[in-house]
Tab-separated table of C-alpha atoms and ligand atoms in Angstrom:
chain	number	residue	atom	x	y	z
A	30	MET	CA	-0.007	0.131	0.448
A	31	LYS	CA	1.537	3.213	-0.845
A	32	LYS	CA	-0.578	4.731	1.591
A	33	PRO	CA	1.035	3.934	4.933
A	34	ARG	CA	-2.398	5.569	7.103
A	35	GLY	CA	-4.364	5.388	4.242
A	36	ILE	CA	-6.589	7.849	3.176
A	37	LEU	CA	-9.466	10.169	5.042
A	38	LEU	CA	-11.825	12.586	2.146
A	39	ALA	CA	-13.319	14.981	5.274
A	40	GLY	CA	-16.238	17.771	3.947
A	41	ASN	CA	-16.833	20.283	5.650
A	42	TRP	CA	-19.927	21.735	4.711
A	43	LYS	CA	-19.984	25.076	6.706
A	44	MET	CA	-23.025	26.973	6.876
A	45	ASN	CA	-24.427	25.187	3.944
A	46	GLN	CA	-27.371	22.775	3.471
A	47	GLY	CA	-30.077	22.945	6.003
A	48	PRO	CA	-31.951	19.572	6.505
A	49	GLN	CA	-33.885	19.405	3.409
A	50	ALA	CA	-30.978	19.874	1.840
A	51	THR	CA	-29.035	17.818	3.434
A	52	GLU	CA	-31.426	14.784	2.646
A	53	ARG	CA	-31.347	15.253	-0.838
A	54	PHE	CA	-27.171	15.895	-1.112
A	55	PHE	CA	-27.033	12.067	0.471
A	56	SER	CA	-29.358	10.460	-2.196
A	57	GLU	CA	-27.967	11.446	-5.198
A	58	LEU	CA	-25.130	10.884	-3.190
A	59	LYS	CA	-25.912	6.742	-3.654
A	60	SER	CA	-26.986	6.374	-6.394
A	61	LYS	CA	-23.622	7.293	-6.889
A	62	PHE	CA	-21.968	5.530	-4.614
A	63	MET	CA	-23.823	2.405	-6.488
A	64	GLN	CA	-21.615	3.133	-9.103
A	65	LEU	CA	-18.393	2.712	-7.237
A	66	GLN	CA	-19.386	-0.737	-5.402
A	67	SER	CA	-17.392	-2.492	-7.521
A	68	LYS	CA	-14.131	-0.802	-6.705
A	69	THR	CA	-15.100	-0.222	-3.113
A	70	GLY	CA	-16.426	-3.940	-2.612
A	71	GLY	CA	-12.397	-4.837	-1.865
A	72	LEU	CA	-11.514	-2.498	0.498
A	73	LYS	CA	-9.905	-3.167	3.604
A	74	GLN	CA	-11.239	-1.587	7.470
A	75	GLY	CA	-9.408	1.810	6.838
A	76	GLU	CA	-7.866	1.564	3.414
A	77	LEU	CA	-10.565	4.734	2.668
A	78	GLU	CA	-12.416	6.608	5.109
A	79	ILE	CA	-14.718	9.840	4.551
A	80	CYS	CA	-15.997	12.114	6.656
A	81	ILE	CA	-19.036	14.638	6.823
A	82	PHE	CA	-19.317	18.065	8.711
A	83	PRO	CA	-22.631	19.445	7.687
A	84	PRO	CA	-24.251	22.089	10.543
A	85	SER	CA	-25.474	21.262	13.676
A	86	LEU	CA	-29.228	21.661	13.098
A	87	SER	CA	-28.517	18.995	10.089
A	88	ILE	CA	-26.640	16.351	11.342
A	89	PHE	CA	-30.222	14.388	12.385
A	90	THR	CA	-31.529	14.553	8.863
A	91	ALA	CA	-27.709	13.036	7.966
A	92	LEU	CA	-27.698	10.702	10.813
A	93	LYS	CA	-30.772	8.948	9.273
A	94	SER	CA	-29.455	9.561	5.852
A	95	VAL	CA	-26.345	8.141	5.848
A	96	SER	CA	-27.301	4.512	6.767
A	97	PRO	CA	-28.502	2.926	4.148
A	98	LEU	CA	-25.609	3.999	1.677
A	99	PRO	CA	-23.536	1.426	0.200
A	100	PHE	CA	-19.832	3.034	1.746
A	101	PRO	CA	-19.573	4.230	5.043
A	102	ILE	CA	-19.617	7.751	6.057
A	103	HIS	CA	-18.756	9.196	9.395
A	104	LEU	CA	-19.884	12.542	10.867
A	105	GLY	CA	-18.591	14.593	12.630
A	106	ALA	CA	-19.541	18.872	14.062
A	107	GLN	CA	-17.707	21.815	12.819
A	108	ASN	CA	-17.404	23.319	16.390
A	109	VAL	CA	-17.642	21.570	19.618
A	110	HIS	CA	-17.538	23.157	23.420
A	111	TRP	CA	-15.513	21.668	25.983
A	112	GLU	CA	-17.368	21.624	28.911
A	113	LYS	CA	-19.497	18.792	28.398
A	114	ASN	CA	-22.828	21.255	30.284
A	115	GLY	CA	-23.384	24.710	31.392
A	116	ALA	CA	-24.671	27.650	31.277
A	117	PHE	CA	-23.312	27.954	27.144
A	118	THR	CA	-25.396	29.760	25.117
A	119	GLY	CA	-25.779	27.843	21.666
A	120	GLU	CA	-23.340	26.004	21.894
A	121	ILE	CA	-23.877	22.051	22.108
A	122	SER	CA	-21.394	19.628	23.668
A	123	GLY	CA	-19.165	16.526	23.110
A	124	PRO	CA	-22.035	13.865	26.131
A	125	MET	CA	-24.907	15.096	23.091
A	126	LEU	CA	-22.685	14.182	19.974
A	127	LYS	CA	-21.547	11.019	21.672
A	128	GLU	CA	-25.343	10.384	22.750
A	129	ILE	CA	-26.323	10.250	18.897
A	130	GLY	CA	-23.109	8.452	18.001
A	131	ILE	CA	-20.893	11.704	16.391
A	132	PRO	CA	-17.747	11.229	18.091
A	133	LEU	CA	-15.902	13.344	16.118
A	134	ALA	CA	-15.369	17.507	15.510
A	135	LEU	CA	-13.603	19.633	13.719
A	136	VAL	CA	-11.064	22.373	16.039
A	137	GLY	CA	-9.636	24.952	15.546
A	138	HIS	CA	-10.842	26.456	11.477
A	139	SER	CA	-9.287	28.830	10.461
A	140	GLU	CA	-12.738	31.125	10.622
A	141	ARG	CA	-13.652	30.008	13.640
A	142	ARG	CA	-10.478	31.513	14.376
A	143	GLN	CA	-10.878	34.535	12.239
A	144	TYR	CA	-14.582	35.227	12.974
A	145	PHE	CA	-15.268	33.350	16.463
A	146	GLY	CA	-12.291	34.350	18.857
A	147	GLU	CA	-11.188	30.276	18.321
A	148	THR	CA	-7.408	30.950	19.636
A	149	ASP	CA	-4.712	28.349	20.381
A	150	ALA	CA	-5.799	28.314	23.780
A	151	THR	CA	-9.240	27.465	22.642
A	152	ALA	CA	-8.303	24.357	20.847
A	153	ARG	CA	-5.823	23.348	22.781
A	154	LYS	CA	-9.290	23.423	25.578
A	155	ARG	CA	-11.351	22.108	22.747
A	156	THR	CA	-8.747	19.013	21.736
A	157	GLU	CA	-7.783	18.076	25.470
A	158	SER	CA	-11.813	17.366	26.233
A	159	LEU	CA	-12.666	16.136	23.276
A	160	LEU	CA	-9.438	13.280	22.963
A	161	GLY	CA	-10.203	12.562	27.339
A	162	GLN	CA	-14.546	12.030	25.686
A	163	ASP	CA	-13.181	9.409	23.685
A	164	PHE	CA	-13.644	11.538	20.543
A	165	ARG	CA	-11.761	11.543	16.964
A	166	VAL	CA	-10.284	15.606	15.999
A	167	ILE	CA	-9.059	16.783	13.414
A	168	LEU	CA	-7.254	20.133	14.588
A	169	CYS	CA	-7.337	23.015	11.494
A	170	VAL	CA	-3.657	25.032	11.239
A	171	GLY	CA	-2.104	26.787	8.681
A	172	GLU	CA	-0.609	30.516	8.066
A	173	THR	CA	-2.167	33.793	5.756
A	174	ARG	CA	-0.758	34.383	3.499
A	175	GLU	CA	1.191	37.462	4.834
A	176	GLN	CA	2.685	34.475	7.159
A	177	ARG	CA	4.539	32.255	4.484
A	178	ASP	CA	5.562	35.592	2.226
A	179	SER	CA	7.671	36.581	5.258
A	180	GLY	CA	9.233	33.224	5.342
A	181	LYS	CA	7.177	32.611	8.673
A	182	THR	CA	5.063	29.596	7.781
A	183	GLU	CA	7.254	26.967	9.269
A	184	ALA	CA	7.441	28.761	12.345
A	185	VAL	CA	3.542	29.312	12.666
A	186	LEU	CA	3.037	25.917	12.136
A	187	LEU	CA	4.929	24.985	14.985
A	188	LYS	CA	3.679	27.290	17.645
A	189	GLN	CA	0.219	26.531	16.308
A	190	LEU	CA	1.077	22.869	17.308
A	191	GLY	CA	2.767	23.183	18.837
A	192	ALA	CA	0.421	25.310	21.575
A	193	VAL	CA	-1.513	22.624	21.332
A	194	LEU	CA	-0.287	19.009	21.078
A	195	PRO	CA	1.763	18.570	24.281
A	196	GLY	CA	-1.901	18.158	26.214
A	197	ALA	CA	-2.961	15.970	23.559
A	198	HIS	CA	-0.013	13.139	22.913
A	199	GLN	CA	-1.173	10.941	24.837
A	200	HIS	CA	-3.546	10.438	21.680
A	201	LEU	CA	-1.831	10.593	18.932
A	202	ASP	CA	-2.051	6.679	18.272
A	203	GLY	CA	-4.326	7.768	15.805
A	204	ARG	CA	-7.701	9.899	17.261
A	205	LEU	CA	-5.960	12.951	16.465
A	206	VAL	CA	-5.136	13.831	12.553
A	207	ILE	CA	-4.013	17.796	11.737
A	208	ALA	CA	-5.091	18.759	8.738
A	209	TYR	CA	-2.866	21.924	7.190
A	210	GLU	CA	-4.632	24.599	5.694
A	211	PRO	CA	-3.511	27.290	4.591
A	212	ILE	CA	-5.437	30.175	5.045
A	213	TRP	CA	-4.659	31.810	1.971
A	214	ALA	CA	-6.660	28.903	0.350
A	215	ILE	CA	-9.533	28.561	1.947
A	216	GLY	CA	-12.230	29.397	-0.617
A	217	THR	CA	-10.284	31.505	-2.473
A	218	GLY	CA	-9.568	29.097	-5.329
A	219	LEU	CA	-5.788	29.585	-4.571
A	220	THR	CA	-4.290	25.939	-3.784
A	221	ALA	CA	-1.326	25.525	-2.488
A	222	THR	CA	0.478	23.523	-5.498
A	223	THR	CA	1.676	20.413	-4.278
A	224	VAL	CA	5.439	22.204	-3.058
A	225	GLN	CA	3.965	23.754	-0.757
A	226	ALA	CA	1.085	21.028	0.577
A	227	GLU	CA	4.346	18.087	0.556
A	228	GLU	CA	6.929	21.152	2.318
A	229	ALA	CA	4.167	21.889	4.477
A	230	HIS	CA	3.194	18.531	5.718
A	231	GLN	CA	6.841	16.842	6.274
A	232	MET	CA	7.656	20.041	8.168
A	233	ILE	CA	4.043	18.548	10.431
A	234	ARG	CA	5.108	15.089	10.836
A	235	LYS	CA	9.205	16.004	11.687
A	236	PHE	CA	7.741	18.565	14.357
A	237	LEU	CA	5.767	15.376	15.074
A	238	TRP	CA	8.734	13.031	15.045
A	239	ASP	CA	10.828	15.447	17.363
A	240	SER	CA	8.594	16.493	19.862
A	241	PHE	CA	6.288	13.075	20.263
A	242	GLY	CA	8.427	9.648	18.597
A	243	LEU	CA	8.723	7.632	15.925
A	244	GLN	CA	5.260	6.184	16.939
A	245	ALA	CA	2.892	9.135	16.680
A	246	ALA	CA	4.602	10.562	13.414
A	247	GLY	CA	3.441	7.951	11.700
A	248	LYS	CA	-0.070	7.173	13.031
A	249	THR	CA	-0.899	11.430	12.517
A	250	ARG	CA	-2.565	11.170	9.825
A	251	ILE	CA	-2.061	14.997	8.254
A	252	LEU	CA	-5.067	16.330	5.563
A	253	TYR	CA	-4.567	18.742	3.022
A	254	GLY	CA	-7.527	21.637	3.093
A	255	GLY	CA	-7.693	24.668	1.324
A	256	SER	CA	-9.399	25.024	-2.803
A	257	VAL	CA	-9.379	21.310	-3.390
A	258	THR	CA	-11.298	21.244	-6.050
A	259	SER	CA	-12.062	17.328	-8.587
A	260	GLU	CA	-9.331	18.950	-10.395
A	261	ASN	CA	-6.361	19.136	-8.083
A	262	ILE	CA	-7.559	16.224	-5.252
A	263	GLN	CA	-5.066	13.957	-7.448
A	264	SER	CA	-1.735	15.730	-7.740
A	265	LEU	CA	-2.316	16.435	-4.228
A	266	LEU	CA	-3.285	13.007	-2.473
A	267	ASP	CA	-0.034	11.051	-4.381
A	268	CYS	CA	1.908	13.605	-2.204
A	269	PRO	CA	3.169	11.178	0.037
A	270	ASN	CA	2.910	13.253	3.080
A	271	VAL	CA	-0.653	13.150	2.843
A	272	ASP	CA	-3.201	11.454	4.278
A	273	GLY	CA	-6.220	12.949	2.605
A	274	ALA	CA	-8.036	16.173	1.988
A	275	LEU	CA	-10.514	18.629	4.203
A	276	ILE	CA	-12.772	20.081	1.290
A	277	GLY	CA	-15.308	22.395	1.543
A	278	GLY	CA	-17.086	23.991	-0.970
A	279	ALA	CA	-16.154	20.971	-3.615
A	280	SER	CA	-17.480	18.671	-0.675
A	281	LEU	CA	-21.318	19.606	-1.578
A	282	LYS	CA	-21.633	18.656	-4.967
A	283	PRO	CA	-22.575	14.982	-4.423
A	284	GLU	CA	-20.892	14.807	-7.961
A	285	ASN	CA	-17.605	15.782	-6.859
A	286	TRP	CA	-17.380	12.341	-4.242
A	287	ILE	CA	-17.063	9.901	-7.262
A	288	THR	CA	-13.710	11.986	-8.343
A	289	PHE	CA	-12.140	12.182	-4.959
A	290	MET	CA	-13.002	9.163	-3.975
A	291	GLU	CA	-11.624	7.315	-7.457
A	292	ALA	CA	-8.807	9.461	-6.595
A	293	ALA	CA	-8.618	8.238	-3.565
A	294	LEU	CA	-8.891	5.190	-5.352
A	295	ALA	CA	-5.696	5.563	-7.148
A	296	SER	CA	-3.688	7.033	-4.371
A	297	LEU	CA	-4.213	3.853	-1.812
B	24	LIG	P1	-13.072	25.157	1.157
B	24	LIG	O1	-12.443	25.270	2.406
B	24	LIG	O2	-11.786	23.744	0.389
B	24	LIG	O3	-13.881	25.452	0.195
B	24	LIG	O4	-11.289	26.213	0.403
B	24	LIG	C1	-11.983	24.186	3.142
B	24	LIG	C2	-11.749	24.418	4.489
B	24	LIG	O5	-12.324	25.416	4.359
B	24	LIG	O6	-12.311	23.316	5.137
């Protein structure tokens, strides 16, 4: 197998697709998945995993819609509070999600950092709390255009990781996934080149190795995110240190998932 950690494809719907659109999405996806059944049937456990992060309001509809699909899809939450319950208007908690069978969450997405006050400190609290509740977490990190242009990419990534991971190091057994998402590439149509993506993923893997050892570096999946499309996904997945993709806008179209999955199958 070319990909020692398999491939993880995650779709971040952001604030798109209410319950009705969610139902439509999965019923279209079902017919698309049928076309792929002969290729996905022979996959071994863990070789290809698909996760979708709908808005909280659509999670229940998504949950009902994924069970009859011919290929398993895991669902996750886009944001979860670190406390388990309490007076936190507008928030949802880990135990609520576990109650409906969804122990998976995104943490530290740049849009949460930019618009909703997420910091490295709150990302750390969420990560530690959720991993402690047996969640799987996709932690997002990435640099701005300005930081890249001034040669600070590595410093920024290491600072973000260094601020969150020490408290989570005992969970670097595959349950924590890191998404490298250069901010300048998110929603802009400006994808990182394969050289830029591979270089950043290598920096992250080296940091994991230096800080937590070979096993942590070997088991932690690192996804690329930022304007991933059906046109560029193959070249990104072919990078040795890219273990999958976190896809925003392009994940909203069921037809794109055929290309995403075919690209993943070709790179495995
Ligand atoms: P995008 O978003 O694919 O629309 O650029 C990616 C993300 O924000 O996770």
